[in-house]
Amino acid sequence: MRLRRLLLFLAVGLQASCMVGPDFKVPQAEVEKQWLERKAVSGKPYGSPEIFWWRNFNDPVLTRLVQMAYDNNLSLQAAGVRILQVRAALNHSIGNLFPQQQGMSANLDYAYIPPSKDGSTLGSTDPVINALAQNLSQQKQAFSIGPNLLTDQALFAATWEIDFWGKYRRKIESEKASYLSTVAAYDDALVTLIGDVATTYVNIRTVEREIAITNENIALQKESLRIAQVRYQSGETSELDPSQAQTQLLKTQSDVPTLETSLRELKNSLAVLIGQTPDTVDAIVKSGAIPTVPQTIAAGIPHDLLRRRPDVRQAGLQAASKCAMIGVQVAEMLPALSLSGSFGGASSNIGSQQLSDIFNFQNAIVNVGGNLAMPLLNYGRLINNVRESDAIFQEAILNYQNTVLAAQKDVENGLSQFHNGRTSTAVLADAVKSAKLSTSLALARYKAGQTDYTTVLSAEQALLSVELSYTSAQNTAALGAVNTYRSLGGGWQIRNGGDVISEAVKKQMAERTNWGRMLTPKNHLPEIAPEDRPAESVSKNRPVWALTNINK
């Protein structure tokens, strides 16, 4: 009962004690009121279509690739394992709220004591043995110390530094913010991965289209060369015409290997993203068109980025972690109160005692003490540790503010690329029709002898250029949509209801190390949705027992 009261008193005293250092508040950041590229923004609110944005392209191959990347990408798996690493560090910090040093010790000693001149053993030079003998003598107990002396001892000892200034609670606060920032870093890696898969896929389809256009023009130029050769052989034109046609054809044919190389490199990159070997990509991707883009994008309002983008959350949580470390360093400058104690027993084979008497209450050993330590003459080391932590925190604040600005820049760039790409696509679509008509008319007039081959050559060059420009504009519009969706921070929600580590990886880790229940998702992932967990939600002055729950 007394022990229970003591522990209750210490818990109440710990809760009532102060926590030195500043409490974190989310830094102010400049956010624009609305997007500049309003023509590209839909009036609809940001919702599920923008969260799972790759489905808006209505391309089943792209949807499959995104799922494969989420399931198999090794870099994403590494980011998930990082969450476990930081969660274990948080558990370690939580343990410091309890006695920091505690353990059991036991020893059994043997000593040979040669008899003194009078035949007794009191002439031993061992002070412990003599003290034991004298104690028994004073108690007028019959005893004898033979030449073979055995002593045993078992102790449980603990040392507890009371967290009066909040040093350990601030450390937990810092570790918890680091843990949540690691979850945000995983989400950011997932957003980046999905964006990279979509970008690579769009580029693959673009290069495939460029190869197809080039081959179509090669076929057209071969026909032009045939006509020029026929006219030359019939004496209707000079050798210049077939020579020009041959030159143009060879130039166009030389572009194909370069495009094929680019296509192979893109597919190899995609293989890494989806966690597959390069020889499997062709069967997965097959052939297809450049994904079509929506008319507009529901971008929401700029202020939503602060809670939606994982990298913004990560920067805010990192700042919260650095803020808490200031309190840790301030506490190092203040007096530290520690309690220590030990309990156990000891016995020997002196007199009528036996080694098994160690468990008798009469042989109990109890030791309780306290210690108050105050750092002195540290020559500025401790205050400079505080200054260093404060500078690190200020750097994190600036990084957060810069991340918010960069997020807005990314969205604006994506919207501009998307809108202008769609505008160019619409104009170039008409240009392609005109170029095809011009080429057809030029070739017909050349066959009729109404114009020279230069007109045909110019028309074919213009057609190839315009078709490639049209394809490039389609690519720009599609990538603009991808970059906009990516910069809006959607996509990480694909992991909701799942885990950040594959079953195969967890099996490997469990075979090496005792992870207990930590490999269960509920024990290493927060329950509260990240966008509903602002950086200032990390623990403040809450009960000690609440600090052990990562979801509070």
Coordinates of C-alpha atoms in Angstrom, one line a residue:
M1 CA 0.0 0.0 0.0
R2 CA 2.8 2.4 0.9
L3 CA 4.6 1.6 -2.4
R4 CA 1.4 2.3 -4.3
R5 CA 1.0 5.6 -2.6
L6 CA 4.6 6.5 -3.4
L7 CA 4.2 5.7 -7.1
L8 CA 1.0 7.7 -7.2
F9 CA 2.6 10.7 -5.5
L10 CA 5.5 10.6 -8.0
A11 CA 3.1 10.3 -11.0
V12 CA 1.1 13.3 -9.8
G13 CA 4.3 15.2 -9.1
L14 CA 5.6 14.4 -12.6
Q15 CA 2.4 15.6 -14.2
A16 CA 2.5 18.8 -12.2
S17 CA 6.1 19.5 -13.1
C18 CA 6.9 21.9 -15.8
M19 CA 8.2 21.4 -19.3
V20 CA 10.9 23.8 -20.2
G21 CA 11.4 25.0 -23.8
P22 CA 9.0 26.5 -26.3
D23 CA 5.7 24.8 -27.4
F24 CA 5.5 24.4 -31.2
K25 CA 3.1 26.4 -33.3
V26 CA 2.8 26.0 -37.1
P27 CA 4.8 28.8 -38.7
Q28 CA 3.0 31.4 -40.8
A29 CA 3.4 30.8 -44.5
E30 CA 2.4 32.9 -47.5
V31 CA -0.4 31.3 -49.5
E32 CA -2.1 32.8 -52.5
K33 CA -5.9 33.1 -52.5
Q34 CA -6.6 31.5 -55.9
W35 CA -4.8 29.9 -58.8
L36 CA -3.6 32.1 -61.6
E37 CA -4.4 29.7 -64.4
R38 CA -8.2 29.8 -63.7
K39 CA -9.2 28.6 -67.2
A40 CA -7.6 25.2 -66.4
V41 CA -9.3 24.9 -63.0
S42 CA -12.8 23.4 -62.6
G43 CA -15.3 24.9 -60.2
K44 CA -15.8 21.5 -58.6
P45 CA -14.3 20.8 -55.2
Y46 CA -11.2 18.7 -54.8
G47 CA -12.5 15.1 -54.3
S48 CA -12.1 11.4 -55.0
P49 CA -11.4 11.8 -58.8
E50 CA -8.4 14.0 -57.9
I51 CA -7.2 11.7 -55.2
F52 CA -7.1 8.7 -57.5
W53 CA -6.3 11.0 -60.4
W54 CA -4.6 8.4 -62.7
R55 CA -8.1 6.9 -63.3
N56 CA -9.2 10.2 -65.0
F57 CA -7.1 9.2 -68.0
N58 CA -9.4 6.2 -68.6
D59 CA -6.4 4.0 -69.4
P60 CA -6.5 0.5 -67.8
V61 CA -2.8 -0.1 -68.5
L62 CA -1.8 3.0 -66.5
T63 CA -4.2 2.0 -63.7
R64 CA -2.5 -1.4 -63.6
L65 CA 1.0 0.1 -63.6
V66 CA 0.2 2.3 -60.6
Q67 CA -1.1 -0.6 -58.6
M68 CA 2.0 -2.7 -59.5
A69 CA 4.3 0.2 -58.4
Y70 CA 2.5 0.5 -55.1
D71 CA 2.8 -3.3 -54.5
N72 CA 6.3 -3.9 -55.7
N73 CA 8.5 -0.7 -55.7
L74 CA 11.5 -1.4 -53.6
S75 CA 12.3 2.3 -52.8
L76 CA 8.8 2.6 -51.4
Q77 CA 9.3 -0.5 -49.3
A78 CA 12.4 1.0 -47.9
A79 CA 10.5 4.1 -46.9
G80 CA 8.0 1.9 -45.2
V81 CA 10.7 0.1 -43.2
R82 CA 12.0 3.5 -42.2
I83 CA 8.7 4.0 -40.4
L84 CA 9.4 0.9 -38.3
Q85 CA 12.8 2.2 -37.5
V86 CA 11.6 5.5 -36.2
R87 CA 8.7 3.9 -34.4
A88 CA 11.2 1.7 -32.5
A89 CA 13.2 4.9 -31.6
L90 CA 10.0 6.4 -30.2
N91 CA 9.3 3.3 -28.1
H92 CA 12.9 3.7 -26.7
S93 CA 12.2 7.3 -25.7
I94 CA 8.9 6.4 -24.1
G95 CA 10.8 3.9 -21.9
N96 CA 12.9 6.7 -20.4
L97 CA 9.7 7.8 -18.5
F98 CA 10.3 4.8 -16.3
P99 CA 13.4 3.9 -14.2
Q100 CA 16.2 4.4 -16.7
Q101 CA 18.4 1.7 -15.2
Q102 CA 17.1 -1.4 -13.7
G103 CA 18.4 -4.9 -13.5
M104 CA 19.1 -8.1 -11.5
S105 CA 22.6 -9.1 -10.3
A106 CA 23.8 -12.2 -8.5
N107 CA 27.2 -13.4 -7.5
L108 CA 28.8 -16.4 -5.7
D109 CA 32.3 -15.9 -4.2
Y110 CA 34.8 -18.4 -2.9
A111 CA 37.8 -17.6 -0.7
Y112 CA 40.4 -19.7 0.9
I113 CA 41.5 -18.4 4.3
P114 CA 44.6 -19.9 5.8
P115 CA 44.4 -20.3 9.6
S116 CA 46.2 -17.8 11.9
K117 CA 49.0 -18.8 14.3
D118 CA 46.4 -19.5 17.1
G119 CA 44.4 -21.6 14.7
S120 CA 41.6 -19.1 14.1
T121 CA 40.6 -17.4 10.9
L122 CA 40.2 -14.0 12.4
G123 CA 43.6 -13.1 11.1
S124 CA 42.2 -12.9 7.6
T125 CA 43.2 -9.8 5.7
D126 CA 39.8 -9.7 4.0
P127 CA 37.8 -6.9 5.8
V128 CA 34.5 -8.3 4.7
I129 CA 35.2 -11.7 6.2
N130 CA 36.5 -10.2 9.4
A131 CA 33.4 -8.0 9.6
L132 CA 31.1 -11.0 9.2
A133 CA 33.1 -12.8 11.9
Q134 CA 33.1 -9.9 14.3
N135 CA 29.4 -9.4 13.8
L136 CA 28.6 -13.0 14.7
S137 CA 31.0 -12.7 17.7
Q138 CA 29.2 -9.6 19.0
Q139 CA 25.9 -11.4 18.8
K140 CA 27.5 -14.2 20.9
Q141 CA 26.7 -16.7 18.2
A142 CA 28.8 -19.8 17.9
F143 CA 30.5 -19.7 14.6
S144 CA 33.5 -21.1 12.7
I145 CA 35.1 -19.9 9.6
G146 CA 36.7 -22.7 7.8
P147 CA 39.4 -22.3 5.3
N148 CA 36.8 -22.6 2.5
L149 CA 34.5 -19.6 2.6
L150 CA 31.5 -19.2 0.3
T151 CA 29.3 -16.1 0.1
D152 CA 26.3 -15.4 -2.2
Q153 CA 24.3 -12.3 -3.0
A154 CA 21.3 -11.4 -5.2
L155 CA 20.1 -7.8 -5.8
F156 CA 17.5 -6.0 -7.9
A157 CA 18.6 -2.3 -8.4
A158 CA 16.9 0.6 -10.2
T159 CA 17.8 4.2 -10.8
W160 CA 15.2 6.8 -11.9
E161 CA 15.8 10.3 -12.9
I162 CA 12.6 12.2 -12.3
D163 CA 11.5 14.1 -15.4
F164 CA 10.8 17.3 -13.4
W165 CA 11.8 19.7 -16.2
G166 CA 10.2 17.6 -19.0
K167 CA 13.5 16.5 -20.6
Y168 CA 12.3 13.0 -21.4
R169 CA 8.8 14.2 -22.3
R170 CA 10.2 16.7 -24.8
K171 CA 12.4 13.9 -26.2
I172 CA 9.2 11.8 -26.7
E173 CA 7.5 14.9 -28.3
S174 CA 10.4 15.2 -30.7
E175 CA 10.5 11.5 -31.5
K176 CA 6.8 11.4 -32.0
A177 CA 6.9 14.3 -34.5
S178 CA 9.8 12.6 -36.3
Y179 CA 7.8 9.4 -36.4
L180 CA 4.8 11.2 -38.0
S181 CA 7.1 13.1 -40.4
T182 CA 8.4 9.7 -41.5
V183 CA 4.9 8.6 -42.3
A184 CA 4.5 11.8 -44.3
A185 CA 7.8 11.1 -46.0
Y186 CA 6.4 7.7 -47.1
D187 CA 3.2 9.3 -48.4
D188 CA 5.4 11.9 -50.3
A189 CA 7.4 9.0 -51.8
L190 CA 4.2 7.3 -52.8
V191 CA 2.9 10.5 -54.5
T192 CA 6.2 10.9 -56.3
L193 CA 6.2 7.2 -57.4
I194 CA 2.7 7.4 -58.9
G195 CA 3.7 10.7 -60.7
D196 CA 6.9 9.1 -62.0
V197 CA 5.0 6.0 -63.3
A198 CA 2.4 8.2 -65.1
T199 CA 5.1 10.5 -66.5
T200 CA 7.1 7.5 -67.8
Y201 CA 4.0 5.9 -69.2
V202 CA 3.0 9.1 -71.1
N203 CA 6.5 9.4 -72.5
I204 CA 6.4 5.8 -73.6
R205 CA 3.2 6.4 -75.5
T206 CA 4.6 9.6 -76.9
V207 CA 7.7 8.0 -78.3
E208 CA 5.7 5.1 -79.7
R209 CA 3.6 7.7 -81.5
E210 CA 6.7 9.5 -82.8
I211 CA 8.0 6.2 -84.1
A212 CA 4.7 5.5 -85.8
I213 CA 4.6 9.0 -87.4
T214 CA 8.2 8.6 -88.6
N215 CA 7.4 5.2 -90.2
E216 CA 4.3 6.7 -91.8
N217 CA 6.4 9.5 -93.3
I218 CA 9.0 7.0 -94.4
A219 CA 6.4 5.1 -96.3
L220 CA 5.2 8.4 -97.9
Q221 CA 8.7 9.5 -98.7
K222 CA 9.4 6.1 -100.3
E223 CA 6.4 6.6 -102.6
S224 CA 7.7 10.1 -103.4
L225 CA 11.2 8.7 -104.3
R226 CA 9.6 6.0 -106.5
I227 CA 7.7 8.7 -108.4
A228 CA 10.8 10.9 -108.7
Q229 CA 12.8 7.9 -110.1
V230 CA 10.0 7.1 -112.6
R231 CA 10.0 10.7 -113.9
Y232 CA 13.8 10.8 -114.0
Q233 CA 13.9 7.5 -116.0
S234 CA 11.3 8.8 -118.4
G235 CA 13.3 11.9 -118.9
E236 CA 10.7 14.2 -117.4
T237 CA 13.1 15.6 -114.7
S238 CA 16.7 15.8 -113.8
E239 CA 18.6 13.5 -111.4
L240 CA 18.3 16.2 -108.7
D241 CA 14.7 15.1 -107.9
P242 CA 15.4 11.5 -107.0
S243 CA 18.6 12.6 -105.2
Q244 CA 16.7 15.0 -103.0
A245 CA 14.0 12.4 -102.3
Q246 CA 16.7 9.8 -101.4
T247 CA 18.4 12.2 -99.0
Q248 CA 15.1 13.1 -97.2
L249 CA 14.2 9.4 -96.9
L250 CA 17.6 8.4 -95.4
K251 CA 17.4 11.3 -93.0
T252 CA 14.0 10.3 -91.8
Q253 CA 15.0 6.6 -91.5
S254 CA 18.0 7.6 -89.3
D255 CA 15.6 9.0 -86.7
V256 CA 14.1 5.6 -86.0
P257 CA 17.0 4.0 -84.1
T258 CA 17.3 7.0 -81.8
L259 CA 13.6 6.9 -81.0
E260 CA 13.8 3.1 -80.4
T261 CA 16.7 3.7 -77.9
S262 CA 14.6 6.3 -76.1
L263 CA 11.7 3.9 -75.9
R264 CA 13.8 1.1 -74.5
E265 CA 15.3 3.4 -71.9
L266 CA 11.9 4.5 -70.8
K267 CA 10.6 1.0 -70.5
N268 CA 13.7 0.0 -68.5
S269 CA 13.0 2.9 -66.2
L270 CA 9.3 1.8 -65.8
A271 CA 10.5 -1.7 -64.9
V272 CA 12.4 -0.3 -61.9
L273 CA 9.4 1.8 -60.9
I274 CA 7.0 -1.2 -60.9
G275 CA 9.6 -3.5 -59.3
Q276 CA 9.9 -5.8 -62.4
T277 CA 12.7 -7.0 -64.7
P278 CA 13.0 -5.2 -68.0
D279 CA 12.0 -8.3 -70.0
T280 CA 8.4 -8.2 -68.6
V281 CA 7.5 -4.6 -69.5
D282 CA 6.6 -5.2 -73.2
A283 CA 3.9 -7.7 -72.3
I284 CA 2.5 -5.4 -69.7
V285 CA 2.5 -2.1 -71.7
K286 CA 1.9 -3.5 -75.2
S287 CA 0.8 -0.6 -77.5
G288 CA -1.6 2.2 -77.1
A289 CA -2.3 5.9 -77.6
I290 CA -1.2 8.9 -75.5
P291 CA -3.7 9.2 -72.6
T292 CA -6.4 11.8 -73.1
V293 CA -6.6 14.6 -70.6
P294 CA -9.7 16.0 -69.0
Q295 CA -11.0 19.4 -69.9
T296 CA -10.3 21.0 -66.5
I297 CA -8.9 19.9 -63.2
A298 CA -10.5 20.4 -59.8
A299 CA -7.6 22.0 -58.0
G300 CA -9.5 23.2 -54.9
I301 CA -8.0 26.3 -53.2
P302 CA -4.3 26.9 -52.5
H303 CA -4.7 26.8 -48.7
D304 CA -5.7 23.1 -49.0
L305 CA -2.1 22.3 -49.9
L306 CA -1.1 22.9 -46.3
R307 CA -2.9 19.8 -45.1
R308 CA -3.0 17.7 -48.3
R309 CA 0.6 17.6 -49.6
P310 CA 2.7 15.1 -47.7
D311 CA 5.9 17.1 -48.1
V312 CA 4.3 20.2 -46.5
R313 CA 3.1 18.0 -43.5
Q314 CA 6.6 16.4 -43.4
A315 CA 8.3 19.8 -43.2
G316 CA 5.9 21.0 -40.5
L317 CA 6.4 17.9 -38.4
Q318 CA 10.2 18.1 -38.8
A319 CA 10.0 21.6 -37.4
A320 CA 7.9 20.4 -34.5
S321 CA 10.6 17.8 -33.8
K322 CA 13.4 20.3 -33.8
C323 CA 11.3 22.7 -31.5
A324 CA 11.0 20.0 -28.9
M325 CA 14.7 19.4 -28.8
I326 CA 15.2 22.9 -27.5
G327 CA 13.4 21.9 -24.3
V328 CA 15.7 18.8 -24.0
Q329 CA 18.8 21.0 -24.1
V330 CA 17.4 23.6 -21.7
A331 CA 16.6 20.8 -19.2
E332 CA 20.2 19.7 -19.4
M333 CA 21.2 23.0 -17.8
L334 CA 18.9 22.5 -14.7
P335 CA 19.3 20.4 -11.6
A336 CA 18.4 16.7 -12.0
L337 CA 16.9 14.7 -9.2
S338 CA 17.4 10.9 -9.3
L339 CA 16.1 8.2 -7.0
S340 CA 18.0 4.9 -6.6
G341 CA 17.4 1.8 -4.6
S342 CA 18.2 -1.9 -4.4
F343 CA 16.6 -4.9 -2.7
G344 CA 17.9 -8.4 -2.3
G345 CA 19.6 -10.8 0.1
A346 CA 23.0 -12.2 1.0
S347 CA 24.3 -15.2 2.9
S348 CA 27.4 -17.3 3.5
N349 CA 28.6 -20.5 5.0
I350 CA 29.9 -18.8 8.2
G351 CA 28.8 -20.5 11.4
S352 CA 25.4 -22.0 11.1
Q353 CA 24.4 -20.0 8.0
Q354 CA 23.9 -21.7 4.6
L355 CA 23.9 -20.3 1.1
S356 CA 20.2 -21.0 0.8
D357 CA 19.5 -18.5 3.6
I358 CA 19.8 -15.8 1.0
F359 CA 16.0 -16.0 0.7
N360 CA 15.4 -15.5 4.4
F361 CA 13.9 -12.1 5.4
Q362 CA 16.7 -11.7 8.1
N363 CA 19.3 -11.6 5.3
A364 CA 17.5 -9.0 3.3
I365 CA 19.5 -6.0 1.9
V366 CA 17.5 -2.8 1.3
N367 CA 19.1 0.4 0.0
V368 CA 17.2 3.6 -0.9
G369 CA 18.8 6.9 -1.8
G370 CA 18.5 10.1 -3.8
N371 CA 20.8 12.3 -5.8
L372 CA 20.6 15.9 -6.8
A373 CA 23.0 16.9 -9.6
M374 CA 23.6 20.4 -10.9
P375 CA 25.9 21.2 -13.8
L376 CA 28.5 23.8 -13.0
L377 CA 31.5 25.3 -14.8
N378 CA 30.5 23.8 -18.2
Y379 CA 32.2 26.8 -19.9
G380 CA 29.3 27.6 -22.2
R381 CA 28.8 24.1 -23.6
L382 CA 25.2 23.7 -22.4
I383 CA 23.9 27.1 -23.4
N384 CA 25.6 26.7 -26.8
N385 CA 23.7 23.3 -27.2
V386 CA 20.5 25.3 -26.7
R387 CA 21.6 27.9 -29.2
E388 CA 22.4 25.1 -31.7
S389 CA 19.0 23.5 -31.2
D390 CA 17.3 26.9 -31.7
A391 CA 19.2 27.5 -34.9
I392 CA 18.2 24.1 -36.2
F393 CA 14.6 24.8 -35.4
Q394 CA 14.7 28.2 -37.2
E395 CA 16.2 26.4 -40.2
A396 CA 13.3 24.0 -40.1
I397 CA 10.8 26.9 -40.0
L398 CA 12.3 28.4 -43.1
N399 CA 12.3 25.1 -44.8
Y400 CA 8.6 24.7 -44.0
Q401 CA 7.8 28.1 -45.4
N402 CA 9.9 27.5 -48.5
T403 CA 8.2 24.1 -49.0
V404 CA 4.8 25.9 -49.0
L405 CA 6.0 28.3 -51.6
A406 CA 7.5 25.6 -53.7
A407 CA 4.2 23.6 -53.5
Q408 CA 2.3 26.6 -55.0
K409 CA 4.9 27.0 -57.7
D410 CA 4.5 23.3 -58.6
V411 CA 0.7 23.6 -59.0
E412 CA 1.0 26.8 -61.0
N413 CA 3.6 25.3 -63.3
G414 CA 1.5 22.2 -63.8
L415 CA -1.7 24.2 -64.5
S416 CA 0.1 26.4 -67.0
Q417 CA 1.7 23.4 -68.8
F418 CA -1.7 21.6 -68.9
H419 CA -3.7 24.6 -70.2
N420 CA -1.1 25.7 -72.8
G421 CA -0.6 22.1 -73.9
R422 CA -4.3 21.7 -74.5
T423 CA -4.4 25.0 -76.4
S424 CA -1.4 24.0 -78.6
T425 CA -3.0 20.6 -79.2
A426 CA -6.2 22.1 -80.6
V427 CA -4.3 24.4 -82.9
L428 CA -1.8 21.8 -84.2
A429 CA -4.6 19.3 -84.8
D430 CA -5.8 21.7 -87.6
A431 CA -2.3 22.2 -88.7
V432 CA -1.8 18.4 -89.2
K433 CA -4.9 18.3 -91.4
S434 CA -3.6 21.2 -93.5
A435 CA -0.1 19.7 -93.8
K436 CA -1.5 16.4 -95.0
L437 CA -3.6 18.1 -97.6
S438 CA -0.7 20.2 -98.7
T439 CA 1.5 17.1 -99.1
S440 CA -1.1 15.3 -101.1
L441 CA -1.7 18.3 -103.4
A442 CA 2.1 18.9 -103.9
L443 CA 2.7 15.2 -104.8
A444 CA -0.3 15.3 -107.2
R445 CA 1.0 18.4 -109.0
Y446 CA 4.5 16.9 -109.1
K447 CA 3.2 13.7 -110.8
A448 CA 1.3 15.9 -113.3
G449 CA 4.5 17.9 -114.0
Q450 CA 3.0 21.1 -112.7
T451 CA 5.7 21.8 -110.1
D452 CA 9.2 20.7 -109.2
Y453 CA 10.3 18.3 -106.4
T454 CA 11.2 21.1 -104.1
T455 CA 7.6 21.8 -103.4
V456 CA 7.0 18.1 -102.5
L457 CA 10.1 18.1 -100.3
S458 CA 9.0 21.1 -98.4
A459 CA 5.5 19.7 -97.9
E460 CA 6.8 16.4 -96.6
Q461 CA 9.2 18.1 -94.2
A462 CA 6.4 20.3 -93.0
L463 CA 4.1 17.4 -92.5
L464 CA 6.7 15.4 -90.4
S465 CA 7.5 18.5 -88.3
V466 CA 3.8 19.4 -87.7
E467 CA 2.8 15.8 -86.8
L468 CA 5.7 15.6 -84.3
S469 CA 4.8 19.0 -82.9
Y470 CA 1.2 17.8 -82.4
T471 CA 2.4 14.7 -80.6
S472 CA 4.7 16.9 -78.4
A473 CA 1.7 19.1 -77.6
Q474 CA -0.3 16.1 -76.6
N475 CA 2.6 15.0 -74.4
T476 CA 2.8 18.5 -72.8
A477 CA -0.9 18.5 -72.0
A478 CA -0.8 15.0 -70.5
L479 CA 2.3 15.7 -68.5
G480 CA 0.8 19.0 -67.4
A481 CA -2.2 17.1 -66.0
V482 CA 0.1 14.6 -64.3
N483 CA 2.3 17.3 -62.8
T484 CA -0.8 19.2 -61.6
Y485 CA -2.3 16.2 -59.9
R486 CA 1.0 15.3 -58.4
S487 CA 1.6 18.8 -57.1
L488 CA -1.9 18.8 -55.6
G489 CA -0.7 16.0 -53.3
G490 CA -3.2 13.3 -54.3
G491 CA -2.4 9.6 -54.6
W492 CA -1.0 8.6 -51.2
Q493 CA -4.6 7.6 -50.1
I494 CA -4.1 4.4 -52.1
R495 CA -2.5 3.0 -49.0
N496 CA -5.5 3.5 -46.8
G497 CA -6.6 0.2 -45.3
G498 CA -3.3 -1.4 -46.2
D499 CA 0.2 -1.5 -44.9
V500 CA 3.4 0.2 -45.8
I501 CA 5.5 -3.0 -45.8
S502 CA 4.8 -6.1 -47.8
E503 CA 4.2 -9.4 -46.1
A504 CA 7.4 -10.8 -47.6
V505 CA 9.5 -8.1 -46.0
K506 CA 7.8 -8.5 -42.7
K507 CA 8.4 -12.2 -42.8
Q508 CA 12.1 -11.6 -43.4
M509 CA 12.3 -9.2 -40.5
A510 CA 10.4 -11.5 -38.1
E511 CA 12.7 -14.4 -38.9
R512 CA 15.7 -12.3 -37.8
T513 CA 14.4 -10.2 -34.9
N514 CA 11.7 -10.4 -32.3
W515 CA 9.5 -7.5 -33.4
G516 CA 6.6 -8.5 -31.1
R517 CA 3.4 -6.9 -32.3
M518 CA 5.0 -4.0 -34.0
L519 CA 4.7 -5.6 -37.5
T520 CA 0.9 -5.3 -37.2
P521 CA -0.2 -2.1 -39.1
K522 CA -2.2 -0.8 -36.1
N523 CA 1.0 -0.9 -34.0
H524 CA 3.2 1.1 -36.4
L525 CA 0.8 3.3 -38.3
P526 CA -1.2 6.2 -36.8
E527 CA -5.0 5.7 -36.9
I528 CA -5.8 9.4 -37.6
A529 CA -5.7 10.4 -41.2
P530 CA -2.5 12.5 -41.9
E531 CA -4.4 15.5 -43.3
D532 CA -6.4 15.6 -40.0
R533 CA -3.2 15.6 -38.0
P534 CA -1.6 19.0 -38.1
A535 CA 2.0 19.5 -37.0
E536 CA 0.9 21.2 -33.8
S537 CA -1.1 18.1 -32.7
V538 CA 2.0 16.4 -31.3
S539 CA 1.9 15.8 -27.5
K540 CA 2.1 18.7 -25.1
N541 CA 1.4 18.7 -21.3
R542 CA -0.6 15.5 -21.2
P543 CA -0.6 12.7 -18.6
V544 CA 2.5 10.5 -18.7
W545 CA 0.4 7.4 -19.6
A546 CA -1.1 9.2 -22.6
L547 CA 2.4 9.8 -24.1
T548 CA 2.7 6.1 -24.8
N549 CA -0.2 6.2 -27.3
I550 CA 0.9 7.3 -30.8
N551 CA -2.7 8.0 -31.7
K552 CA -3.2 10.7 -29.1

